[in-house]
Short mmCIF file of C-alpha atoms in Angstrom, two decimals:
data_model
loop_
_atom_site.label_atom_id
_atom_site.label_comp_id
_atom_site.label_asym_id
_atom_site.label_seq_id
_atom_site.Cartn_x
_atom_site.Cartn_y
_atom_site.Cartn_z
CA UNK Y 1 -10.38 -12.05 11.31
CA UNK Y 2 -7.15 -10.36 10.78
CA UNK Y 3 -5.46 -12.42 13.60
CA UNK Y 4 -7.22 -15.42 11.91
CA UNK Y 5 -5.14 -14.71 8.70
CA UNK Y 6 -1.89 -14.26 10.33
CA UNK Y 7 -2.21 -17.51 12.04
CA UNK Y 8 -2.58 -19.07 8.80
CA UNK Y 9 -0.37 -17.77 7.59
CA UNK Y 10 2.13 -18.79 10.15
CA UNK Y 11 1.17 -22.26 10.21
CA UNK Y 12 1.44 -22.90 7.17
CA UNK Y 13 5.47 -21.25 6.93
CA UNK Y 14 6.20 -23.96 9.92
CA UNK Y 15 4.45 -26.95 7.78
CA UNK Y 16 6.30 -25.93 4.20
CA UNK Y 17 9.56 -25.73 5.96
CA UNK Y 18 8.78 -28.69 8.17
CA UNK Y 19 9.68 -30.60 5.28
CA UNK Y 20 13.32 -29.63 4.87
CA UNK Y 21 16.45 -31.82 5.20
CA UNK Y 22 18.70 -29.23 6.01
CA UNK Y 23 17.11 -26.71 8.22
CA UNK Y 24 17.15 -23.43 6.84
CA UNK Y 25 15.93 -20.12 8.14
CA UNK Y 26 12.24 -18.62 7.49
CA UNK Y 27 10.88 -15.54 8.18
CA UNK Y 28 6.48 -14.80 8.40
CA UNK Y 29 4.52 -12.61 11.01
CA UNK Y 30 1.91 -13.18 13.34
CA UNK Y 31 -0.15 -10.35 15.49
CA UNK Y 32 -1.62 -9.43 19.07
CA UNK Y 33 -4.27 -7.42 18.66
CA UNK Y 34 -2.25 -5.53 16.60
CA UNK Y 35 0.96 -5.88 18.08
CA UNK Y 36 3.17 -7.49 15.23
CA UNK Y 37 5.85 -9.43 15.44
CA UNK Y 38 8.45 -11.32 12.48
CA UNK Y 39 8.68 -14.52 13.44
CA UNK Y 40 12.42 -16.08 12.76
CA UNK Y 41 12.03 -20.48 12.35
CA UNK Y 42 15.12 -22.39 12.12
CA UNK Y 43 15.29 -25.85 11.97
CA UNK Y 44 12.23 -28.12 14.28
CA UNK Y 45 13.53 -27.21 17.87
CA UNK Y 46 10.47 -26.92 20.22
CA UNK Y 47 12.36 -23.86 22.00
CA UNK Y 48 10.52 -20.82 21.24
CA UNK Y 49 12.10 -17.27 22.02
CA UNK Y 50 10.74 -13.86 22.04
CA UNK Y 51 12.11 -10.84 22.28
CA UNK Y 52 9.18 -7.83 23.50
CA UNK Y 53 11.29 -4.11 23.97
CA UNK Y 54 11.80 -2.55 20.94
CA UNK Y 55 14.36 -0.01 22.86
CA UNK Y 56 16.35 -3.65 23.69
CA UNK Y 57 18.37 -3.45 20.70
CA UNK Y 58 21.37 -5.83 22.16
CA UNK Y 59 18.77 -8.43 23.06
CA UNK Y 60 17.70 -8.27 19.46
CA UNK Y 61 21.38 -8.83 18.06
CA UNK Y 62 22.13 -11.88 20.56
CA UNK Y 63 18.72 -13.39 19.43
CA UNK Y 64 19.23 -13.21 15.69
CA UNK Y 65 22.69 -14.10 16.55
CA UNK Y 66 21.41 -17.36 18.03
CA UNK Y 67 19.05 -18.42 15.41
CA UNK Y 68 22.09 -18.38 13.26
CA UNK Y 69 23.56 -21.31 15.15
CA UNK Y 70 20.71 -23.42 17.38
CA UNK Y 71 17.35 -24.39 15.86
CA UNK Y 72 14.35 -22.65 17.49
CA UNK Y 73 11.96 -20.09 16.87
CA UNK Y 74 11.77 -16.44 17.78
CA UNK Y 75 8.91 -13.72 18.00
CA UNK Y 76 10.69 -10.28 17.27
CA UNK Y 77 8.21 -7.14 18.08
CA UNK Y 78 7.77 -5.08 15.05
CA UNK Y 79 8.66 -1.43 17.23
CA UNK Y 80 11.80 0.68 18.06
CA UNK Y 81 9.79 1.72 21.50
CA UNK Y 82 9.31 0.18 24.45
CA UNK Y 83 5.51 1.28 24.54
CA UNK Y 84 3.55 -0.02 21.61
CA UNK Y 85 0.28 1.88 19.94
CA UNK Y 86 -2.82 0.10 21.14
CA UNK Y 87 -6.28 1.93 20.42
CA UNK Y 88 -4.87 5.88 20.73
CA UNK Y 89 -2.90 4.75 23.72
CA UNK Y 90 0.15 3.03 23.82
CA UNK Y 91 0.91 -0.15 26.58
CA UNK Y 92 3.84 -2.32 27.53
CA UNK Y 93 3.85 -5.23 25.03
CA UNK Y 94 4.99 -7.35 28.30
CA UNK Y 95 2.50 -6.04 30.40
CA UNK Y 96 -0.79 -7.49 28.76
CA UNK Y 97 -0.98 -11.13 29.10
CA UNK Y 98 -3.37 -11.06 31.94
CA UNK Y 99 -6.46 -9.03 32.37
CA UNK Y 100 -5.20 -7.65 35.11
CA UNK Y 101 -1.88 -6.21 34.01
CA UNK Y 102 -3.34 -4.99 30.89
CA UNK Y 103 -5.83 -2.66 32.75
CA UNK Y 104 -3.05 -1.12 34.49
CA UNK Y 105 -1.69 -0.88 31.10
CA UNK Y 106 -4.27 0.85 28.97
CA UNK Y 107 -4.89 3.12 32.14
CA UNK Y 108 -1.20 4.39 32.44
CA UNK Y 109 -1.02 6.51 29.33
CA UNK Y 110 -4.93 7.42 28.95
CA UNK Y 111 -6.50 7.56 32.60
CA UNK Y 112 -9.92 8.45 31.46
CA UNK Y 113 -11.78 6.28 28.88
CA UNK Y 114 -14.97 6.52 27.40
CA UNK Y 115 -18.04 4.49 29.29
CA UNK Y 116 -17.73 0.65 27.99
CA UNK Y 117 -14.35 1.55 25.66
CA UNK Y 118 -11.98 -0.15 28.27
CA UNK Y 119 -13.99 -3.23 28.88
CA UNK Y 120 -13.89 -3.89 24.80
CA UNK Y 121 -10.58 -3.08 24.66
CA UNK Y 122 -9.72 -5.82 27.76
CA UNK Y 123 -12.52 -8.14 25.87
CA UNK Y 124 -10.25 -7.83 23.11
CA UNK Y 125 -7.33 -7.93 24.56
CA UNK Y 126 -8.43 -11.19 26.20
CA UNK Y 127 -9.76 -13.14 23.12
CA UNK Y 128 -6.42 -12.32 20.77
CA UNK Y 129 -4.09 -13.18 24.09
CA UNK Y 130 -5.22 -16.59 24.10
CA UNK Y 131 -4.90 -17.33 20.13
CA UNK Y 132 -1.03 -15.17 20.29
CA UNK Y 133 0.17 -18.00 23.32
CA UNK Y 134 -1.51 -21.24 21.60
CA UNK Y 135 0.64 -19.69 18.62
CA UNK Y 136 4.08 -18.71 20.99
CA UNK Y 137 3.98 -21.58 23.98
CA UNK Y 138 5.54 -25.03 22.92
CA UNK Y 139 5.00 -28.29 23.80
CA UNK Y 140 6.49 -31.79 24.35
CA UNK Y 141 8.29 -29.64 27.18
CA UNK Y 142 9.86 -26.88 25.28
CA UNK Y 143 11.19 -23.59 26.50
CA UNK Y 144 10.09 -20.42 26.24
CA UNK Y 145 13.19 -17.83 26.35
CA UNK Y 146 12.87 -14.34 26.80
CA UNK Y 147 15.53 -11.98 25.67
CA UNK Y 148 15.61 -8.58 27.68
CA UNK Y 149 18.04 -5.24 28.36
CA UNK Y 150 18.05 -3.12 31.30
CA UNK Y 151 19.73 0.58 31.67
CA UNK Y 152 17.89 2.44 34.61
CA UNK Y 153 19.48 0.60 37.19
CA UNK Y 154 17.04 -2.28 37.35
CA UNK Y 155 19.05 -5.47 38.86
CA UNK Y 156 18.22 -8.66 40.22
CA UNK Y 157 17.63 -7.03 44.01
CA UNK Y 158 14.44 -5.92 42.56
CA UNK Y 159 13.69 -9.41 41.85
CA UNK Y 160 14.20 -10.70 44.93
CA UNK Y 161 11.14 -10.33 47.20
CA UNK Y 162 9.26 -12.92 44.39
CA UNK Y 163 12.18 -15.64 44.34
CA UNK Y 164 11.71 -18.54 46.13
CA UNK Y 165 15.58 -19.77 45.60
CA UNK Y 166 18.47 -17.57 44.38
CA UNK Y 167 22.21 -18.81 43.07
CA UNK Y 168 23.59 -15.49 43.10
CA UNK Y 169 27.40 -15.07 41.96
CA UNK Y 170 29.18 -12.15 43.48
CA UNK Y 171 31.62 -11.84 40.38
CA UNK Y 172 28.76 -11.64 38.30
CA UNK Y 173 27.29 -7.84 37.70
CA UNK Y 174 23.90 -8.15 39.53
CA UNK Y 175 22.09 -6.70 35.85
CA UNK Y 176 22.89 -9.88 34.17
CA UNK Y 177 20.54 -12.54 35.46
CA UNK Y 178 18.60 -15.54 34.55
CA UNK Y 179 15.11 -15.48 35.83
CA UNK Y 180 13.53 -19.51 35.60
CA UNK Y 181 9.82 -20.70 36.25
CA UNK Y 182 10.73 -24.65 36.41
CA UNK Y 183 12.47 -25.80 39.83
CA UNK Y 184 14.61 -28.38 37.85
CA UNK Y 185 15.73 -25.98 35.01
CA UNK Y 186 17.03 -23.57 38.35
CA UNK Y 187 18.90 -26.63 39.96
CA UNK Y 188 20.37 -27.52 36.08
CA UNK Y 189 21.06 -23.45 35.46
CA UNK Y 190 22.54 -22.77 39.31
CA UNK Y 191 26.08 -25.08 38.83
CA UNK Y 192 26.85 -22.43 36.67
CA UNK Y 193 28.71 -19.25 37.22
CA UNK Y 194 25.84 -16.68 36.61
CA UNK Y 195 23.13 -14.98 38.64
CA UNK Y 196 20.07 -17.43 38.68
CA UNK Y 197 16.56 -16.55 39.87
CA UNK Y 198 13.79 -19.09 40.65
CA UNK Y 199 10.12 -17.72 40.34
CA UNK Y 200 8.03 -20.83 40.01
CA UNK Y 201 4.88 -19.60 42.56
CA UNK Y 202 2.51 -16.44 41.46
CA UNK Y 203 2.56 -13.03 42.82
CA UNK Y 204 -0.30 -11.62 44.75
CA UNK Y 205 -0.55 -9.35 41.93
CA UNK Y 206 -0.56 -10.25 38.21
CA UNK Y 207 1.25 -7.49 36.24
CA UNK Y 208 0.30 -8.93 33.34
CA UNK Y 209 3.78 -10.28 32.57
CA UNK Y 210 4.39 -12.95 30.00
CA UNK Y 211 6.49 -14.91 33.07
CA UNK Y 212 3.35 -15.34 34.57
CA UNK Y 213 1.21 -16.37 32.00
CA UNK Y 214 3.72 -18.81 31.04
CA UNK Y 215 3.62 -20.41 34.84
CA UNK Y 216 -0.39 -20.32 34.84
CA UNK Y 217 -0.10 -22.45 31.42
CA UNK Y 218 2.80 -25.01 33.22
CA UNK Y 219 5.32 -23.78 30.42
CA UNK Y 220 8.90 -23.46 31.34
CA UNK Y 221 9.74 -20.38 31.18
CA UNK Y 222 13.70 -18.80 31.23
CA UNK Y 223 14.95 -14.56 31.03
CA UNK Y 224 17.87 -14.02 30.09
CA UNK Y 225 18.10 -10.27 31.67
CA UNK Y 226 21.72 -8.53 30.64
CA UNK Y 227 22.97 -4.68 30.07
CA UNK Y 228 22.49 -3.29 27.18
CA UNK Y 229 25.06 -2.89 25.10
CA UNK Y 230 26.79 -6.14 26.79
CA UNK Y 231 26.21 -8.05 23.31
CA UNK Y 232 29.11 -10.71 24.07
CA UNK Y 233 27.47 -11.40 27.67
CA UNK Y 234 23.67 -12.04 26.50
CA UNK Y 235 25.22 -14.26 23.36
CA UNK Y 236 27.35 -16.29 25.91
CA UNK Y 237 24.01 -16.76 28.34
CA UNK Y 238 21.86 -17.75 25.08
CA UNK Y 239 24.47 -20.69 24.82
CA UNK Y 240 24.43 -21.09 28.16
CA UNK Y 241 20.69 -21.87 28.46
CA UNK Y 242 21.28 -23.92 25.00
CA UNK Y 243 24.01 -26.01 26.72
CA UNK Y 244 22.12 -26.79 30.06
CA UNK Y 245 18.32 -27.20 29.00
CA UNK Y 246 18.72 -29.34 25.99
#
């Protein structure tokens, strides 16, 4: 019922600024299971953006950033952590949009659960993923960008083994990378100068990331993955994608 509300709720936001001749920004909320997220409109683009870490603080800045200057709209997770609380647990917020990946995810923090407690958690998990990506995916072929940061040495060599084509520029640091789902998006991205990544078939396993879910549901799907603290470099990508893709 509560997820009911916020839906509402957010509809309705779109619909009374849906009406404006000058688009102007608007601010509501939505939920996943929980999981909240502000949800930044400006203007009627069909690109929708999301931003899932709350330790990703420079991902944050170059969304808001963006919203300042191209239409779209953006999910921004209500945390300061990475982990979010989820039934006296905490999970991955990107790690739960399959059944799969979220059972990893419950079961990382809080091995043991009580008999039937983790099957109603997935249930519910399940039911308010489906009513969160009707709410985040667009249509009429819009994008769905992703806004991450990475500081343990994650790069786009970990990527690899899952790529089916790769434009990678050796000038380029290999922690600032574009990962796309959409063939034609990669050929469009890869005349450019930065690293590009093409993941457009599914892993053997599901780890419940929101790439995935977005390929299941034939949405294109873009990351823009940078270092964080490289504010300037995830802006410039944001345009970049802008510039290419639309």
């Amino acid at each position: 019922m509560l997820n009911r509300l916020f839906y509402i709720h957010f509809i309705m936001s779109l619909l009374l600024g849906s009406g404006k001749e000058k688009p102007q920004i608007l601010s509501t909320s939505v939920s996943f299971s929980g999981i909240e997220f502000e949800v930044v409109k400006n203007g009627e683009s069909n690109n929708r953006y999301i931003w899932l870490h709350g330790d990703e603080r420079t991902a944050n800045m170059a969304l808001r950033h963006h919203l300042n200057h191209y239409d779209g709209t953006a999910f921004l997770i209500k945390s300061d952590e990475r982990e979010v609380v989820y039934q006296n647990t905490k999970i991955d917020p990107n790690r739960i949009f399959s059944r799969s990946g979220s059972l990893r995810a419950l079961k990382k923090f809080r091995p043991k659960w009580a008999p039937g407690t983790l099957n109603e958690a997935l249930d519910e998990l399940d039911q308010n993923r489906e009513q969160f990506l009707t709410i985040l995916f667009p249509d009429s072929g819009g994008i769905l960008i992703a806004v991450h940061n990475n500081f343990r040495g994650y790069n786009l060599k970990s990527e690899l083994e899952i790529c089916t084509k790769v434009s990678v520029n050796p000038k380029e640091n290999p922690r600032d990378f574009i990962i796309c789902t959409d063939p034609d998006d990669f050929d469009k991205l890869s005349v450019g100068h930065y690293n590009i990544l093409l993941q457009d078939q599914p892993p053997k396993e599901d780890d419940g990331s929101l790439s995935w879910a977005a390929l299941r549901n034939g949405i294109r799907y873009v990351n823009i993955e940078t270092r964080l603290g490289w504010l300037s470099q995830q802006k410039k990508m944001l345009e970049f994608i802008e510039e290419r893709l639309n």
